[in-house]
CSV table of C-alpha atoms in Angstrom, one decimal:
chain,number,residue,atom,x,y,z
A,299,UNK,CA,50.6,-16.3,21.2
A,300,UNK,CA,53.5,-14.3,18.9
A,301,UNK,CA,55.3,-17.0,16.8
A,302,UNK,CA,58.4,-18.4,18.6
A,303,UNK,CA,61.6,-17.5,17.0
A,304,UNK,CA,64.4,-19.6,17.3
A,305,UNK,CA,66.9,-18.3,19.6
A,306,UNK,CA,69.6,-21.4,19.8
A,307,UNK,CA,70.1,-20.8,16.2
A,308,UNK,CA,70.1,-17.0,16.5
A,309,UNK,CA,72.9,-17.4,19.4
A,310,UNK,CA,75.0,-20.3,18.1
A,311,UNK,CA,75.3,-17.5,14.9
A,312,UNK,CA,76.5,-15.1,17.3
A,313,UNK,CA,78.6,-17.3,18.9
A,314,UNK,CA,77.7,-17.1,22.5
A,315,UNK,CA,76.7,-21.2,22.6
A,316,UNK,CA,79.3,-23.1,24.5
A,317,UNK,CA,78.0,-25.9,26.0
A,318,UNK,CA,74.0,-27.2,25.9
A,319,UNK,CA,73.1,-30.5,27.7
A,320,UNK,CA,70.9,-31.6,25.1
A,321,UNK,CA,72.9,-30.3,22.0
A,322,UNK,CA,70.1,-32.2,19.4
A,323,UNK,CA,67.1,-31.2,20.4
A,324,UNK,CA,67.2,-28.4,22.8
A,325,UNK,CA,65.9,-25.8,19.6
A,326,UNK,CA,62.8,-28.2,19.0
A,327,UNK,CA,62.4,-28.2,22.5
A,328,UNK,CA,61.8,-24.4,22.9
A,329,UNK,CA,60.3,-24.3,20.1
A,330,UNK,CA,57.6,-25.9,21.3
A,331,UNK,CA,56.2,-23.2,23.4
A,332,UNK,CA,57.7,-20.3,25.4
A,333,UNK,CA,59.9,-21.5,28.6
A,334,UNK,CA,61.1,-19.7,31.7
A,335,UNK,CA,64.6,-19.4,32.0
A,336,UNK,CA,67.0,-17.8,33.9
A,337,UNK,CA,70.4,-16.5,34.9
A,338,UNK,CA,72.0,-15.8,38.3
A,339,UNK,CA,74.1,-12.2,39.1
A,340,UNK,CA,75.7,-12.0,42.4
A,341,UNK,CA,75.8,-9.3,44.1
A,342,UNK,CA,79.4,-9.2,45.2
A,343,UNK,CA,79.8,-5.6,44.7
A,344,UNK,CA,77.2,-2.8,43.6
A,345,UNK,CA,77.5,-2.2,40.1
A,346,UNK,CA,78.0,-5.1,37.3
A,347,UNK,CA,80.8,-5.4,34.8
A,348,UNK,CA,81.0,-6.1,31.4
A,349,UNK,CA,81.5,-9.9,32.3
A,350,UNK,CA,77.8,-10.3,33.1
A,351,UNK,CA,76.8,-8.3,29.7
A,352,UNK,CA,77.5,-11.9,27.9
A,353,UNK,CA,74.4,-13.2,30.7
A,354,UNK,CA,72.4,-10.2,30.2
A,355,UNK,CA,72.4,-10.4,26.2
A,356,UNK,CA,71.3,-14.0,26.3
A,357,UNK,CA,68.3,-13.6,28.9
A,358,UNK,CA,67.7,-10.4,26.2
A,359,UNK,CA,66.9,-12.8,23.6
A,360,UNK,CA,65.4,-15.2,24.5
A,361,UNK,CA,62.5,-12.4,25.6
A,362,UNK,CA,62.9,-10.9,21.9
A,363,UNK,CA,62.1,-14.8,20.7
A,364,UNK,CA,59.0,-15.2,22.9
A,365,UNK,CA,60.2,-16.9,25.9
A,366,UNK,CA,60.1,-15.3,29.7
A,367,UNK,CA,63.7,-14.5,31.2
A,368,UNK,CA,64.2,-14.7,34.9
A,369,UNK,CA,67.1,-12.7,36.3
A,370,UNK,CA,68.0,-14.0,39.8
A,371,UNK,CA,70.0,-11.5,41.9
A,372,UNK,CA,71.9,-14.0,44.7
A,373,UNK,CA,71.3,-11.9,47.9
A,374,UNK,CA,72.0,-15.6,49.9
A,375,UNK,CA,74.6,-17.2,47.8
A,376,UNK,CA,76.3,-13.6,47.6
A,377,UNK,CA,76.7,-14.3,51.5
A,378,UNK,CA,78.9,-17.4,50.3
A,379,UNK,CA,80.7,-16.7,47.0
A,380,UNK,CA,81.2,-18.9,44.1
A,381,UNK,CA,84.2,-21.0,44.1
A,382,UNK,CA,83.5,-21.4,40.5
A,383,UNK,CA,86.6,-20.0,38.4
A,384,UNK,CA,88.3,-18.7,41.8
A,385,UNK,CA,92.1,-19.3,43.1
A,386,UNK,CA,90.9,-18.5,46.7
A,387,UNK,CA,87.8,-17.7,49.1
A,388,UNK,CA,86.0,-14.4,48.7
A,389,UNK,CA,85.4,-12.0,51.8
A,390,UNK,CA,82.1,-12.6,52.7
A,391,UNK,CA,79.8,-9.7,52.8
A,392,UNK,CA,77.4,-8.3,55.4
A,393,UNK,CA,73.6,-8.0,55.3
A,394,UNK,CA,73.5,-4.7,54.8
A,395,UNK,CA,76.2,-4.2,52.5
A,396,UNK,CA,74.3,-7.2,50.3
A,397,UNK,CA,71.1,-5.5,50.5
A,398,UNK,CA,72.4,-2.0,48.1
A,399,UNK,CA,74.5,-4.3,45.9
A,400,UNK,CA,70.7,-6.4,45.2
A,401,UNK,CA,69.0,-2.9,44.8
A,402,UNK,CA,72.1,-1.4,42.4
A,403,UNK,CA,72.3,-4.7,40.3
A,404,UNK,CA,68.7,-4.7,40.0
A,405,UNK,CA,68.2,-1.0,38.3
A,406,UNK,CA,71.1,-1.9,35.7
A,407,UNK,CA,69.4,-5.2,34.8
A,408,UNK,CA,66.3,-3.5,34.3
A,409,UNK,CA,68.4,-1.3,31.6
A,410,UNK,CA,68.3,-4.5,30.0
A,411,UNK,CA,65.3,-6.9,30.1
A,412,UNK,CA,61.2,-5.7,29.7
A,413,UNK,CA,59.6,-6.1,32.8
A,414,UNK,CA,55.8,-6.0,33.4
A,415,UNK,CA,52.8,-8.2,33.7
A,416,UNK,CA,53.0,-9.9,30.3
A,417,UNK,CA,53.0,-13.5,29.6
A,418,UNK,CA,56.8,-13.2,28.6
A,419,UNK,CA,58.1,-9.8,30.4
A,420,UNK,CA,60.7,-10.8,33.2
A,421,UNK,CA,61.2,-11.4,36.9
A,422,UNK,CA,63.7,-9.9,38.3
A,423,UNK,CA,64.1,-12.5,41.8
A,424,UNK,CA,66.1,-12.5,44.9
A,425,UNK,CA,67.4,-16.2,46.1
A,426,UNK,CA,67.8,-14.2,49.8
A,427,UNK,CA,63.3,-14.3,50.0
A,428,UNK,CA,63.4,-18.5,49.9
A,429,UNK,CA,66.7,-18.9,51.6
A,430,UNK,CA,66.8,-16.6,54.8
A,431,UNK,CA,64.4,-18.4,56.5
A,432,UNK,CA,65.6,-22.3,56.1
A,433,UNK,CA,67.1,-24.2,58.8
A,434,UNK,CA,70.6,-25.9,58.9
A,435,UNK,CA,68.4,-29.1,60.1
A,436,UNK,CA,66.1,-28.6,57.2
A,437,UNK,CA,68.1,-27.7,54.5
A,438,UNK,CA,70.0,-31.2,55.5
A,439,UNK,CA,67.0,-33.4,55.7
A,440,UNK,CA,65.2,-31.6,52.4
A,441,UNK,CA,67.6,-31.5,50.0
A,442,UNK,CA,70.9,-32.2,51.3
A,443,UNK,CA,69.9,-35.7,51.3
A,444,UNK,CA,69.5,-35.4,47.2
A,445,UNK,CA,73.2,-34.3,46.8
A,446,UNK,CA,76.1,-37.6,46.3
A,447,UNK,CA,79.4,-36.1,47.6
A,448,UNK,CA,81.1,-38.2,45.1
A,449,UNK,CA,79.6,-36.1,42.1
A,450,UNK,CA,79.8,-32.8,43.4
A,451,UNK,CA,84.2,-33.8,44.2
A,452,UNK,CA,84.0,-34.9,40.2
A,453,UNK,CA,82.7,-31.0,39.2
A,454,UNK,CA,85.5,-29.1,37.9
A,455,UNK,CA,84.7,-26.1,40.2
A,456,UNK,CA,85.9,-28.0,43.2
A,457,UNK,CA,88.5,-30.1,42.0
A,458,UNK,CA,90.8,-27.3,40.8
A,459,UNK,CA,89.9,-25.6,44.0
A,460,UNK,CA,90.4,-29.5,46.3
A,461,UNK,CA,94.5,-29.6,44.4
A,462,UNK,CA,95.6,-26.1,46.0
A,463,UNK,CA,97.3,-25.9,48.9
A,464,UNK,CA,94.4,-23.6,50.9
A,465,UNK,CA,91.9,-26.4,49.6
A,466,UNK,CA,88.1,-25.2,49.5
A,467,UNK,CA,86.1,-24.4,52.8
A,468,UNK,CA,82.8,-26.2,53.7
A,469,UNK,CA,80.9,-23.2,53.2
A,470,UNK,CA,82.3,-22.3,49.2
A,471,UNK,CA,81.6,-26.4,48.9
A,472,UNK,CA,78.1,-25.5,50.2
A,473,UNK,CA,77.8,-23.4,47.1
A,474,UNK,CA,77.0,-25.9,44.8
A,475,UNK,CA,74.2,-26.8,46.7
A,476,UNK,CA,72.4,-23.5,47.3
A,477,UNK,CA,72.8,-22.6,43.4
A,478,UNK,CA,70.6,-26.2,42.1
A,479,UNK,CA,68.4,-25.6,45.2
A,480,UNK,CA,67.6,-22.3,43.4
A,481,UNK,CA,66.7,-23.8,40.0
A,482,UNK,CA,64.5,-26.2,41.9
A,483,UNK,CA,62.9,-23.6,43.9
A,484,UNK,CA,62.0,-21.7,40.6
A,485,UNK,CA,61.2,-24.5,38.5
A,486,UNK,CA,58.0,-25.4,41.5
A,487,UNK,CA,56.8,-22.0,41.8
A,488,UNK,CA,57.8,-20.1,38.5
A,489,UNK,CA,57.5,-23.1,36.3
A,490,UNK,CA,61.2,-22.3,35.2
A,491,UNK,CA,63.0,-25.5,32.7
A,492,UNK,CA,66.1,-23.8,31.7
A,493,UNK,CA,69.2,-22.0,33.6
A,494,UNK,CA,72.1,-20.2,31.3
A,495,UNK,CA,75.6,-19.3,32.3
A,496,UNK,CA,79.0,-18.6,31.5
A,497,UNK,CA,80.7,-21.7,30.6
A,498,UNK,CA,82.6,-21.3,34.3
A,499,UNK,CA,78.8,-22.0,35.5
A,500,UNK,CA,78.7,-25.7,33.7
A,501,UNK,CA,78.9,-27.8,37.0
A,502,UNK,CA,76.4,-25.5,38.9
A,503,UNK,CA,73.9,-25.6,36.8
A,504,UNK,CA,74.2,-29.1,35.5
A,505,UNK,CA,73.6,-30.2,39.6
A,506,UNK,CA,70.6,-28.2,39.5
A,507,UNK,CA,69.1,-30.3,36.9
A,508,UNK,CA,70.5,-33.4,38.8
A,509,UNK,CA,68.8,-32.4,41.5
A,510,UNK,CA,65.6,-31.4,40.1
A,511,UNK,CA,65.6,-35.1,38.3
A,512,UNK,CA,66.4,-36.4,42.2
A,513,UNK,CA,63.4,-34.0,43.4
A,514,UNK,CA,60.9,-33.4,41.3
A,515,UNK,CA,61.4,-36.3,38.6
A,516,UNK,CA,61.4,-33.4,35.5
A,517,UNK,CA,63.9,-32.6,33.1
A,518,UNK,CA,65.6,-29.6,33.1
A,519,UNK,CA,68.4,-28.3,30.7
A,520,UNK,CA,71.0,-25.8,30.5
A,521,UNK,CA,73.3,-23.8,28.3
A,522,UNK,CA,76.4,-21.8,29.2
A,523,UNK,CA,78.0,-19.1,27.0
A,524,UNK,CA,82.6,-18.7,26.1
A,525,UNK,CA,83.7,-16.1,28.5
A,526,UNK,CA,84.1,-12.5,27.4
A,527,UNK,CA,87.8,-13.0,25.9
A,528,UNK,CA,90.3,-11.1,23.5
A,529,UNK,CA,91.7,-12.5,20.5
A,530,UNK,CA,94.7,-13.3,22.9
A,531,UNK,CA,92.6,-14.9,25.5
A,532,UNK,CA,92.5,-12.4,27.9
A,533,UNK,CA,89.8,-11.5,29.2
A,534,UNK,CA,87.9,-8.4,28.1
A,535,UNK,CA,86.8,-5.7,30.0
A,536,UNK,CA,89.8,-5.3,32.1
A,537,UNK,CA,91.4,-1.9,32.2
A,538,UNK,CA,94.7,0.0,34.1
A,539,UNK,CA,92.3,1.0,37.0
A,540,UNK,CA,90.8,-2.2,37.2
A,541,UNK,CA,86.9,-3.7,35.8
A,542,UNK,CA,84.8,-2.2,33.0
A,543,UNK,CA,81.9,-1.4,35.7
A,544,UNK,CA,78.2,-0.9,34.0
A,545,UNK,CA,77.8,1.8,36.6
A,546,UNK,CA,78.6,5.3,35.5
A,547,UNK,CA,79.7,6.4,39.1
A,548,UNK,CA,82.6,4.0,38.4
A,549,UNK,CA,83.1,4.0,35.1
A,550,UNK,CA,81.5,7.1,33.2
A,551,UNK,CA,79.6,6.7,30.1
A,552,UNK,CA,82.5,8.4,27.9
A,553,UNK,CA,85.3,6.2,29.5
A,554,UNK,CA,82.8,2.7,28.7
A,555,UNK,CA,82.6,4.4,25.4
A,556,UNK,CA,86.1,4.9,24.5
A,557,UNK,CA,87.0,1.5,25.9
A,558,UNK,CA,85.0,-0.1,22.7
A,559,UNK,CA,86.4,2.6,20.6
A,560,UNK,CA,89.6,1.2,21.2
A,561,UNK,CA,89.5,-2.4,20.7
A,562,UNK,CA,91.2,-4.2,18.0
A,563,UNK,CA,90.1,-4.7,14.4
A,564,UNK,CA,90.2,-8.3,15.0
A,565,UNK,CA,87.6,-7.8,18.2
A,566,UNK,CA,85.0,-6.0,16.1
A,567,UNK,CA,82.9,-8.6,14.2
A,568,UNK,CA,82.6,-10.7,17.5
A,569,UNK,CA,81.5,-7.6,19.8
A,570,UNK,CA,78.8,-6.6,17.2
A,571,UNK,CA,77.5,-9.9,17.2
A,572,UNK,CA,77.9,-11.0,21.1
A,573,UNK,CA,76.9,-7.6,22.4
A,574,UNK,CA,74.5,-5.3,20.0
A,575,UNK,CA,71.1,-6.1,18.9
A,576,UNK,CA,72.1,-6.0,15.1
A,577,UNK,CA,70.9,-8.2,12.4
A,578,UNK,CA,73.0,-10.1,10.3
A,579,UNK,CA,72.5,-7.7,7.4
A,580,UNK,CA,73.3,-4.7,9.6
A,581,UNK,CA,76.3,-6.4,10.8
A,582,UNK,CA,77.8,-7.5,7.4
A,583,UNK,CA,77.4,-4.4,5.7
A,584,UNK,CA,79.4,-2.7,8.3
A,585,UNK,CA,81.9,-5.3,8.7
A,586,UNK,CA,82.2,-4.2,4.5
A,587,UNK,CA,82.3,-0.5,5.5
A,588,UNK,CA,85.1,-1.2,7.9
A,589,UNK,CA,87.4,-3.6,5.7
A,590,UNK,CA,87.1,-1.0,2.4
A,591,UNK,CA,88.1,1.7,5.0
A,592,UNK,CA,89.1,0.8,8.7
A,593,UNK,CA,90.8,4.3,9.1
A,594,UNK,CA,87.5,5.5,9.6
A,595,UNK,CA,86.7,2.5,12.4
A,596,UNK,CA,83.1,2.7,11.9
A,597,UNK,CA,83.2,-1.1,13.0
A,598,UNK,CA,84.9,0.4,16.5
A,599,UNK,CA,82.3,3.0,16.4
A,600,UNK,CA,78.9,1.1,15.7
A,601,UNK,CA,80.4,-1.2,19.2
A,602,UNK,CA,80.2,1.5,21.2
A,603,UNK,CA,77.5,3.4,20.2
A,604,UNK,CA,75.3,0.2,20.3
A,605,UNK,CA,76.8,-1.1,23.6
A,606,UNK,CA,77.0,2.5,25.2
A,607,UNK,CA,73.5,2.9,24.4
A,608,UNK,CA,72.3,-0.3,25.5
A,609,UNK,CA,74.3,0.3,29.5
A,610,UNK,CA,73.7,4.1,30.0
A,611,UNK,CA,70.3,4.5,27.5
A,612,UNK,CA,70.9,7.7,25.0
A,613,UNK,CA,71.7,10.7,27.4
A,614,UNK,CA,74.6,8.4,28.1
A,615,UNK,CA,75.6,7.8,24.7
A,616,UNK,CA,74.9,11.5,24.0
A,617,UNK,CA,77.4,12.1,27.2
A,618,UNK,CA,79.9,9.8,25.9
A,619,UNK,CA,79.8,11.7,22.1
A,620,UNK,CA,80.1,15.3,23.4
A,621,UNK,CA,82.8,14.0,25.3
A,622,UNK,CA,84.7,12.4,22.6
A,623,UNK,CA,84.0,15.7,20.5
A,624,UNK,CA,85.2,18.0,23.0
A,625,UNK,CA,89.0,16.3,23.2
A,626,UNK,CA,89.2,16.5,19.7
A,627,UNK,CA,88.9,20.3,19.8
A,628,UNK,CA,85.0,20.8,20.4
A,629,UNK,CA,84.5,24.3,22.2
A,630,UNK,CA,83.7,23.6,26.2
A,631,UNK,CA,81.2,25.4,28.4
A,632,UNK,CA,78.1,24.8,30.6
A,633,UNK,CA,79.4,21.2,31.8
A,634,UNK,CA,79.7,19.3,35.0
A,635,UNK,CA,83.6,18.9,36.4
A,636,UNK,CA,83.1,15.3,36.7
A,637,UNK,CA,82.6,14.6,33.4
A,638,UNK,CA,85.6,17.3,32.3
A,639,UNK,CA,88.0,15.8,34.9
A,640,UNK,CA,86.7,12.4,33.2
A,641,UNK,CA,87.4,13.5,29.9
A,642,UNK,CA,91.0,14.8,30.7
A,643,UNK,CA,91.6,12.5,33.6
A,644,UNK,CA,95.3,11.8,32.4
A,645,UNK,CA,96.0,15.7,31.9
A,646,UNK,CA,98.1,17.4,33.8
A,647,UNK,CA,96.8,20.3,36.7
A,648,UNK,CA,97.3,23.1,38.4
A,649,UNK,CA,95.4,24.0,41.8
A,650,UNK,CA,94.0,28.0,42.0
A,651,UNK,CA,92.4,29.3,45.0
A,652,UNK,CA,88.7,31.6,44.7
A,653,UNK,CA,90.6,34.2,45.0
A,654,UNK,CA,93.4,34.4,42.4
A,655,UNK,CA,90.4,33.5,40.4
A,656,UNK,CA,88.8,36.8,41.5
A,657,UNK,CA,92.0,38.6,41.1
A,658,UNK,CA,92.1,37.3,37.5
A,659,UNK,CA,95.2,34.1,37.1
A,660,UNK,CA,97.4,35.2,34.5
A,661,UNK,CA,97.1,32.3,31.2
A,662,UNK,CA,101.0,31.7,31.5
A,663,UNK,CA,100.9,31.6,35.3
A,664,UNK,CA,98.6,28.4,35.1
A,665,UNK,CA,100.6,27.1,31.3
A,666,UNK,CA,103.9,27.0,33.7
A,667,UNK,CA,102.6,26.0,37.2
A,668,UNK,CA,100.3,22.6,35.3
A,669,UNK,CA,103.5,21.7,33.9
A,670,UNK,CA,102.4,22.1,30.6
A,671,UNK,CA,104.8,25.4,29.4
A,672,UNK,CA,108.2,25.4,30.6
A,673,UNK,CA,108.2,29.2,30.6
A,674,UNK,CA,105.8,32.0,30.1
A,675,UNK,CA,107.7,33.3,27.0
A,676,UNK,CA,106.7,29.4,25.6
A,677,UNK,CA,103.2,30.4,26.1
A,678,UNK,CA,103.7,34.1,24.4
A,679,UNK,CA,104.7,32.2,21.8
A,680,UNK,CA,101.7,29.9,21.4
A,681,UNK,CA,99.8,32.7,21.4
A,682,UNK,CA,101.2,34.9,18.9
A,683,UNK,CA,101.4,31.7,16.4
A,684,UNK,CA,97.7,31.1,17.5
A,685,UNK,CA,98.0,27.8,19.3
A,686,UNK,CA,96.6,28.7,22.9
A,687,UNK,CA,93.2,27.6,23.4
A,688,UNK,CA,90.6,27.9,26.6
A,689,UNK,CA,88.3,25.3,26.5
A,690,UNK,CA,89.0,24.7,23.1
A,691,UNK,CA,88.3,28.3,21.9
A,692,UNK,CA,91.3,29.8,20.6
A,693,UNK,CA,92.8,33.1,22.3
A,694,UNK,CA,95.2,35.7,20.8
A,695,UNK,CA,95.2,37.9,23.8
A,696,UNK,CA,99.1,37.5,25.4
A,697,UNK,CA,97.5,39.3,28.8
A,698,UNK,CA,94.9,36.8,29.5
A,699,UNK,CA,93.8,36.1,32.9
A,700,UNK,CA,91.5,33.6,33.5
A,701,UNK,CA,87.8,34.8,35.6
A,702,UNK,CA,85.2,33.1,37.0
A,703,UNK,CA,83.9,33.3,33.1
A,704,UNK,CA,86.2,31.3,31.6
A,705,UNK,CA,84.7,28.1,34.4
A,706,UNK,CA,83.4,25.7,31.7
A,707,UNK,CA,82.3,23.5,35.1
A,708,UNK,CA,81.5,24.2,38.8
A,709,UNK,CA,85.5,24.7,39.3
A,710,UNK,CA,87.4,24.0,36.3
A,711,UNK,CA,88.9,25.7,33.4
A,712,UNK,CA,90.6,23.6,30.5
A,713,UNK,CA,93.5,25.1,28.4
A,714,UNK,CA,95.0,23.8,25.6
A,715,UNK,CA,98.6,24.5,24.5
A,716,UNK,CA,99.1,23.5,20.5
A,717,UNK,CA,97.1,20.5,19.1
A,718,UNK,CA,97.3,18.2,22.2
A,719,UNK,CA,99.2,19.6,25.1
A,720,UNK,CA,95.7,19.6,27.8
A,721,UNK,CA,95.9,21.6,31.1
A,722,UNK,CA,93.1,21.4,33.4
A,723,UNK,CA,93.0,25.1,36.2
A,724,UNK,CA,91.3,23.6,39.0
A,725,UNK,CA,89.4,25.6,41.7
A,726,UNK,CA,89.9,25.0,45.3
């Protein structure tokens, strides 16, 4: 057996230790020998967000330091929704709806954890196998029984939830219960002693290990992690259109990129320690790099390389960097249009037909019509004082028209007026 390494000291160092329930001696404890432990994604919709990367880094290292993660994808409790951190009930999703979210979430955790058949590669487990087929009766009489009402009234989850004026319904209460059942049902059969969580998961998983105590007279414990927050509290991975999604159908690789690439100077020591594999050496000395010169926001940089690389593996990251290359003047051709009409999704457009492409569009034509160039004798100018560019090569020819050879994707040309003025010519 590989040495154990210990992982509560490696994470308090990162930060990403909120709450233990046995502060003192949980790091003797596991290092003691390797433990199970897991964490719970549900499958509300079909792609994580960069909420659960905080879950997914964790369960990442305690694997590096010898100990066997278990991912648990909530196909049942996803039926429910967790009341946990919510101002109101979730729409409850169907069967077959849940069933793609489990088989989405579960490719993007695999991006994440080494699975196999060795003595610490991870499960990867849906809560849907144990649960579908228990009775109302039964789950009553089995473990219902175990459950006081009075302490799951005094967990914070449903108090804050009991005080507003739409209350909490039986089956969000019900929760609670499904979530310890689960660390029971994997402590029996997957000897598992340890669940982990964000620190809005403190009352679920500390009634699991009530309930294990209640049931199985064994001593679990638990950990939870600070939310994903900004400097200002907010928290992070919220954009204009809405959640940082994992999944590049969503969100593509050079949009996740330049999200990270935009974060404050103040953000940057705390993401390269909460979400990169970097050691401490690695992460001081660029922490140096970027205080004797943050215009160069190699701090910024290193974030979402590492991060990028780590959600969309390094034909992503490779995505993401001809991207970033290309709006800063890179010459464009042999691309795809969703990653161009990614890249320039805030530029302005004009709509061609096949055939004025055939015909040949005339460059001022589609300067004028995209909004770009008042007039046509604005893009003469541009021209003659060599600022008009197609896809980022520059043109001196004042009788351009653009041909099916200037496409630099399926339908798209992309025309640049000065240093920054983008157009996109789209093909109908």
């Amino acid at each position: 057996m590989a040495e154990l390494k210990d992982v509560v000291a490696e994470l308090r160092w990162r930060g990403q230790v909120f709450q233990t329930t046995d502060d003192e001696h949980i790091g003797a404890w596991l290092l003691e020998k390797p433990r199970t432990v897991y964490a719970g994604f549900d499958p509300t919709a079909d792609s994580l967000h960069v909420g659960h990367l905080m879950a997914l880094m964790i369960l990442r290292r305690f694997q590096k330091a010898g100990h066997k993660p278990i991912a648990l994808v909530g196909g049942a409790t996803g039926m429910i929704g967790d009341p946990s951190g919510k101002s109101e009930e979730r729409k409850q999703l169907g069967e077959e709806v849940l069933r793609h979210n489990v088989e989405c979430l579960q490719k993007q955790i695999s991006k994440f954890l080494r699975f196999g058949d060795g003595p610490n590669d991870a499960l990867l487990l849906n809560n849907y196998d144990w649960m579908h087929a228990q009775t109302f009766l039964g789950f009553l009489r089995d473990i219902g029984k175990y459950f006081p009402v009075n302490v799951m009234l005094s967990k914070d989850s449903v108090k804050s939830r009991l005080e507003r004026e739409n209350g909490l319904s039986y089956t969000e209460f019900s929760y609670m219960l499904l979530q310890a059942y689960d660390f029971v049902y994997q402590y029996r059969n997957y000897g598992c002693e340890m669940q982990v969580g964000g620190s809005d998961q403190w009352g679920n998983i500390t009634a699991g290990i009530d309930l294990a105590r209640r049931m199985e007279s064994v001593q679990l414990y638990g950990m939870t992690a600070p939310l994903l927050t900004k400097s200002d509290g907010k928290k992070m991975g919220k954009t204009e259109s809405g959640a940082l999604w994992l999944d590049a159908e969503r969100v593509s690789p050079y949009q996740f990129y330049q999200y990270w690439m935009n974060v404050e100077d103040t953000e940057v020591e705390k993401l390269l320690k909460l979400m990169t594999d970097l050691t401490q050496d690695e992460i001081a000395s660029i922490l140096v790099e970027q205080e004797n010169a943050p215009e160069t926001r190699v701090g910024q940089r290193r974030v979402a390389e590492e991060i990028t690389r780590l959600v969309h593996g390094e034909a992503g990251l490779a995505s993401a960097r001809k991207a970033t290359e290309i709006f800063f003047g890179a010459e464009i051709h042999d691309l795809d249009d969703s990653l161009l009409q990614s890249i320039f999704a805030d530029v302005p457009s004009a709509s061609f037909t096949q055939a004025e492409l055939e015909a040949g569009i005339p460059l001022g034509d589609a300067l004028v019509r995209s909004g770009v160039a008042g007039t046509k004798s604005d893009v003469r100018r541009a021209i003659q004082q060599g600022g008009m560019y197609v896809n980022n090569q520059r043109t001196n020819d004042v009788n351009l028209k653009l041909t099916a050879a200037h496409l630099a994707g399926e339908s798209t040309i992309v025309l640049r007026m000065g240093k920054k003025k983008y157009a996109l010519v789209r093909i109908q």
